[in-house]
Amino acid sequence: MILGIDTSNYMTSVCLLDNQGTILFDGRRLLQVPAGKRGLQQSAALFEHLKALPRLFQEMGPIAKNIRVIGYSEKPRPLQESYMPVFQAGGSFAISMAAALGVPAFATTHQEGHIAAGEASLTRVVSGPADLIARPEFLAVHLSGGTTDLLHVRRGPFGYEIELLGSGMDLHAGQFVDRVGVALGLR
């Protein structure tokens, strides 16, 4: 089984897959943002992840006893300067669990997780030639909390090689959603 952990600035996510890619557990916790606010400071978000991760692992239960590899998001994007403290929570849990279980832990990024999730979704909804889905390179649009990017993506030996073709310089998609939600009085 493969365990994936992602701790972004909005959500704590844990997913367990079998070796065929079948999802056995998909647990998520939306981070609690105080009413009227547009997000969390990194320290508050990190604390929320530290509370949510043990609960998600408890929900997963003993099905996780056969984990053979753990993947986790270590930062937002695969760039040297990309860093957010919230990803340390998932990395800490992943590395600790891997050491305790005697299995490897592999670092990836939040952006690569979005791309992989998009590909997995695409294979479920697109009918047609398999080569349409499994191309060695493709364009991707990544819309996340602090990112609106156009990417040229190539499959690498592990994960993706990503070239940034363009990026939003003003309000990002996730920030737009936050502001609309606040304006509508939603939490």
mmCIF file of C-alpha atoms in Angstrom:
data_model
loop_
_atom_site.group_PDB
_atom_site.id
_atom_site.type_symbol
_atom_site.label_atom_id
_atom_site.label_comp_id
_atom_site.label_asym_id
_atom_site.label_seq_id
_atom_site.Cartn_x
_atom_site.Cartn_y
_atom_site.Cartn_z
ATOM 1 C CA MET A 1 0.000 0.000 0.000
ATOM 2 C CA ILE A 2 1.011 3.581 -0.671
ATOM 3 C CA LEU A 3 0.296 6.409 1.770
ATOM 4 C CA GLY A 4 0.149 10.017 0.606
ATOM 5 C CA ILE A 5 0.122 13.045 2.914
ATOM 6 C CA ASP A 6 -0.455 16.692 1.973
ATOM 7 C CA THR A 7 -0.719 19.603 4.397
ATOM 8 C CA SER A 8 -1.472 22.753 2.425
ATOM 9 C CA ASN A 9 -2.617 26.099 3.784
ATOM 10 C CA TYR A 10 -6.271 25.068 3.416
ATOM 11 C CA MET A 11 -6.562 21.305 3.879
ATOM 12 C CA THR A 12 -5.039 18.316 5.670
ATOM 13 C CA SER A 13 -5.178 15.301 3.322
ATOM 14 C CA VAL A 14 -4.261 11.628 3.763
ATOM 15 C CA CYS A 15 -4.835 8.992 1.078
ATOM 16 C CA LEU A 16 -4.096 5.271 1.080
ATOM 17 C CA LEU A 17 -3.857 3.358 -2.222
ATOM 18 C CA ASP A 18 -3.249 -0.266 -3.057
ATOM 19 C CA ASN A 19 -0.586 -1.185 -5.629
ATOM 20 C CA GLN A 20 -3.200 -1.026 -8.414
ATOM 21 C CA GLY A 21 -4.027 2.600 -7.593
ATOM 22 C CA THR A 22 -7.374 1.840 -5.964
ATOM 23 C CA ILE A 23 -8.201 4.340 -3.232
ATOM 24 C CA LEU A 24 -8.707 2.524 0.073
ATOM 25 C CA PHE A 25 -8.955 5.616 2.278
ATOM 26 C CA ASP A 26 -9.313 9.296 1.383
ATOM 27 C CA GLY A 27 -9.450 11.526 4.448
ATOM 28 C CA ARG A 28 -9.486 15.300 4.429
ATOM 29 C CA ARG A 29 -9.944 18.061 6.958
ATOM 30 C CA LEU A 30 -10.583 21.624 5.875
ATOM 31 C CA LEU A 31 -8.601 23.937 8.138
ATOM 32 C CA GLN A 32 -10.787 26.102 10.350
ATOM 33 C CA VAL A 33 -10.580 29.766 9.371
ATOM 34 C CA PRO A 34 -12.174 32.247 11.794
ATOM 35 C CA ALA A 35 -15.349 33.900 10.478
ATOM 36 C CA GLY A 36 -14.618 36.956 8.340
ATOM 37 C CA LYS A 37 -10.953 36.060 7.817
ATOM 38 C CA ARG A 38 -9.348 35.215 4.459
ATOM 39 C CA GLY A 39 -7.023 32.471 5.617
ATOM 40 C CA LEU A 40 -4.673 31.417 8.369
ATOM 41 C CA GLN A 41 -1.217 32.486 9.406
ATOM 42 C CA GLN A 42 1.313 29.717 8.801
ATOM 43 C CA SER A 43 1.713 29.022 12.532
ATOM 44 C CA ALA A 44 -2.050 28.633 13.031
ATOM 45 C CA ALA A 45 -2.351 26.407 9.944
ATOM 46 C CA LEU A 46 0.574 24.260 11.111
ATOM 47 C CA PHE A 47 -1.149 23.789 14.482
ATOM 48 C CA GLU A 48 -4.411 22.803 12.729
ATOM 49 C CA HIS A 49 -2.527 20.121 10.761
ATOM 50 C CA LEU A 50 -0.931 18.770 13.932
ATOM 51 C CA LYS A 51 -4.435 18.321 15.380
ATOM 52 C CA ALA A 52 -5.976 16.873 12.204
ATOM 53 C CA LEU A 53 -3.342 14.298 11.168
ATOM 54 C CA PRO A 54 -3.722 11.960 14.178
ATOM 55 C CA ARG A 55 -7.528 12.017 13.764
ATOM 56 C CA LEU A 56 -7.251 11.080 10.090
ATOM 57 C CA PHE A 57 -4.888 8.206 10.884
ATOM 58 C CA GLN A 58 -7.320 6.979 13.543
ATOM 59 C CA GLU A 59 -10.132 7.026 10.961
ATOM 60 C CA MET A 60 -7.931 5.080 8.537
ATOM 61 C CA GLY A 61 -7.521 2.397 11.181
ATOM 62 C CA PRO A 62 -5.651 -0.894 10.895
ATOM 63 C CA ILE A 63 -5.999 -1.018 7.095
ATOM 64 C CA ALA A 64 -2.744 0.998 7.069
ATOM 65 C CA LYS A 65 -0.661 -1.829 8.542
ATOM 66 C CA ASN A 66 0.562 -2.889 5.085
ATOM 67 C CA ILE A 67 2.049 0.462 4.019
ATOM 68 C CA ARG A 68 5.140 -0.096 1.859
ATOM 69 C CA VAL A 69 5.926 3.472 0.768
ATOM 70 C CA ILE A 70 4.975 6.978 1.915
ATOM 71 C CA GLY A 71 4.827 10.084 -0.252
ATOM 72 C CA TYR A 72 4.375 13.599 1.084
ATOM 73 C CA SER A 73 4.291 17.178 -0.143
ATOM 74 C CA GLU A 74 7.345 18.989 1.173
ATOM 75 C CA LYS A 75 6.625 22.382 -0.396
ATOM 76 C CA PRO A 76 4.167 24.182 -2.684
ATOM 77 C CA ARG A 77 6.047 23.946 -6.004
ATOM 78 C CA PRO A 78 9.180 22.169 -7.290
ATOM 79 C CA LEU A 79 11.274 25.319 -7.124
ATOM 80 C CA GLN A 80 14.281 25.951 -4.881
ATOM 81 C CA GLU A 81 12.732 29.073 -3.353
ATOM 82 C CA SER A 82 9.330 27.446 -2.758
ATOM 83 C CA TYR A 83 8.660 26.995 0.955
ATOM 84 C CA MET A 84 5.749 27.149 3.405
ATOM 85 C CA PRO A 85 5.951 25.943 7.019
ATOM 86 C CA VAL A 86 2.579 24.127 6.807
ATOM 87 C CA PHE A 87 4.188 21.393 4.727
ATOM 88 C CA GLN A 88 6.502 20.545 7.627
ATOM 89 C CA ALA A 89 3.586 18.902 9.484
ATOM 90 C CA GLY A 90 2.957 16.321 6.747
ATOM 91 C CA GLY A 91 6.674 15.794 6.196
ATOM 92 C CA SER A 92 7.275 15.211 9.881
ATOM 93 C CA PHE A 93 4.511 12.606 10.104
ATOM 94 C CA ALA A 94 5.626 10.914 6.856
ATOM 95 C CA ILE A 95 9.300 10.668 7.780
ATOM 96 C CA SER A 96 8.503 9.478 11.319
ATOM 97 C CA MET A 97 6.043 6.840 10.107
ATOM 98 C CA ALA A 98 8.441 5.657 7.409
ATOM 99 C CA ALA A 99 11.231 5.251 9.968
ATOM 100 C CA ALA A 100 8.939 3.364 12.365
ATOM 101 C CA LEU A 101 7.627 1.064 9.611
ATOM 102 C CA GLY A 102 11.006 0.617 7.896
ATOM 103 C CA VAL A 103 9.686 1.832 4.533
ATOM 104 C CA PRO A 104 10.899 4.599 2.206
ATOM 105 C CA ALA A 105 9.463 8.127 2.272
ATOM 106 C CA PHE A 106 9.503 10.233 -0.896
ATOM 107 C CA ALA A 107 9.118 14.004 -0.993
ATOM 108 C CA THR A 108 7.080 15.617 -3.747
ATOM 109 C CA THR A 109 5.255 18.949 -4.028
ATOM 110 C CA HIS A 110 1.700 20.193 -3.673
ATOM 111 C CA GLN A 111 1.699 21.268 -7.319
ATOM 112 C CA GLU A 112 2.817 17.814 -8.521
ATOM 113 C CA GLY A 113 0.061 16.298 -6.383
ATOM 114 C CA HIS A 114 -2.496 18.484 -8.144
ATOM 115 C CA ILE A 115 -1.161 17.394 -11.535
ATOM 116 C CA ALA A 116 -1.211 13.694 -10.579
ATOM 117 C CA ALA A 117 -4.759 14.031 -9.202
ATOM 118 C CA GLY A 118 -5.824 15.683 -12.458
ATOM 119 C CA GLU A 119 -4.325 12.851 -14.468
ATOM 120 C CA ALA A 120 -5.998 10.239 -12.255
ATOM 121 C CA SER A 121 -9.352 11.997 -12.686
ATOM 122 C CA LEU A 122 -8.837 12.255 -16.424
ATOM 123 C CA THR A 123 -8.294 8.516 -16.809
ATOM 124 C CA ARG A 124 -11.660 7.921 -15.137
ATOM 125 C CA VAL A 125 -13.697 10.278 -17.338
ATOM 126 C CA VAL A 126 -12.031 10.210 -20.750
ATOM 127 C CA SER A 127 -12.892 7.412 -23.100
ATOM 128 C CA GLY A 128 -10.636 7.064 -26.057
ATOM 129 C CA PRO A 129 -7.151 5.977 -26.992
ATOM 130 C CA ALA A 130 -4.872 5.329 -24.009
ATOM 131 C CA ASP A 131 -2.090 7.337 -25.675
ATOM 132 C CA LEU A 132 -4.267 10.433 -25.352
ATOM 133 C CA ILE A 133 -4.053 10.119 -21.571
ATOM 134 C CA ALA A 134 -0.495 8.806 -21.072
ATOM 135 C CA ARG A 135 1.460 11.341 -23.113
ATOM 136 C CA PRO A 136 5.081 11.921 -22.080
ATOM 137 C CA GLU A 137 4.517 15.701 -21.938
ATOM 138 C CA PHE A 138 1.548 18.027 -21.773
ATOM 139 C CA LEU A 139 0.364 21.485 -20.739
ATOM 140 C CA ALA A 140 -1.310 21.979 -17.368
ATOM 141 C CA VAL A 141 -3.023 24.883 -15.678
ATOM 142 C CA HIS A 142 -2.496 24.872 -11.923
ATOM 143 C CA LEU A 143 -5.037 26.857 -9.899
ATOM 144 C CA SER A 144 -4.354 26.709 -6.183
ATOM 145 C CA GLY A 145 -4.452 29.028 -3.180
ATOM 146 C CA GLY A 146 -1.415 31.102 -4.088
ATOM 147 C CA THR A 147 -0.776 29.865 -7.594
ATOM 148 C CA THR A 148 -2.258 30.474 -11.035
ATOM 149 C CA ASP A 149 0.280 28.886 -13.387
ATOM 150 C CA LEU A 150 0.526 27.623 -16.951
ATOM 151 C CA LEU A 151 2.964 24.702 -16.973
ATOM 152 C CA HIS A 152 4.772 22.525 -19.496
ATOM 153 C CA VAL A 153 4.930 19.120 -17.814
ATOM 154 C CA ARG A 154 7.197 16.198 -18.739
ATOM 155 C CA ARG A 155 7.167 12.851 -17.019
ATOM 156 C CA GLY A 156 10.409 12.282 -15.140
ATOM 157 C CA PRO A 157 11.902 9.146 -13.617
ATOM 158 C CA PHE A 158 9.984 9.971 -10.422
ATOM 159 C CA GLY A 159 7.160 12.450 -10.777
ATOM 160 C CA TYR A 160 7.309 15.350 -13.181
ATOM 161 C CA GLU A 161 9.719 17.853 -14.655
ATOM 162 C CA ILE A 162 7.846 21.147 -14.715
ATOM 163 C CA GLU A 163 8.626 24.292 -16.668
ATOM 164 C CA LEU A 164 6.713 27.419 -15.689
ATOM 165 C CA LEU A 165 5.422 29.072 -18.873
ATOM 166 C CA GLY A 166 3.385 31.806 -17.214
ATOM 167 C CA SER A 167 2.046 32.826 -13.842
ATOM 168 C CA GLY A 168 -0.620 35.175 -12.573
ATOM 169 C CA MET A 169 0.848 38.347 -11.126
ATOM 170 C CA ASP A 170 -2.215 39.619 -9.296
ATOM 171 C CA LEU A 171 -5.028 37.822 -7.507
ATOM 172 C CA HIS A 172 -4.636 34.031 -7.599
ATOM 173 C CA ALA A 173 -7.581 31.652 -8.046
ATOM 174 C CA GLY A 174 -7.651 30.485 -4.421
ATOM 175 C CA GLN A 175 -7.447 34.046 -3.129
ATOM 176 C CA PHE A 176 -10.347 34.998 -5.399
ATOM 177 C CA VAL A 177 -12.473 32.162 -3.991
ATOM 178 C CA ASP A 178 -11.572 33.255 -0.438
ATOM 179 C CA ARG A 179 -12.571 36.865 -1.086
ATOM 180 C CA VAL A 180 -15.879 35.915 -2.721
ATOM 181 C CA GLY A 181 -16.633 33.603 0.206
ATOM 182 C CA VAL A 182 -15.922 36.323 2.754
ATOM 183 C CA ALA A 183 -18.030 38.815 0.780
ATOM 184 C CA LEU A 184 -20.914 36.307 0.783
ATOM 185 C CA GLY A 185 -20.560 35.761 4.515
ATOM 186 C CA LEU A 186 -19.389 32.152 4.135
ATOM 187 C CA ARG A 187 -16.804 30.623 6.428
#
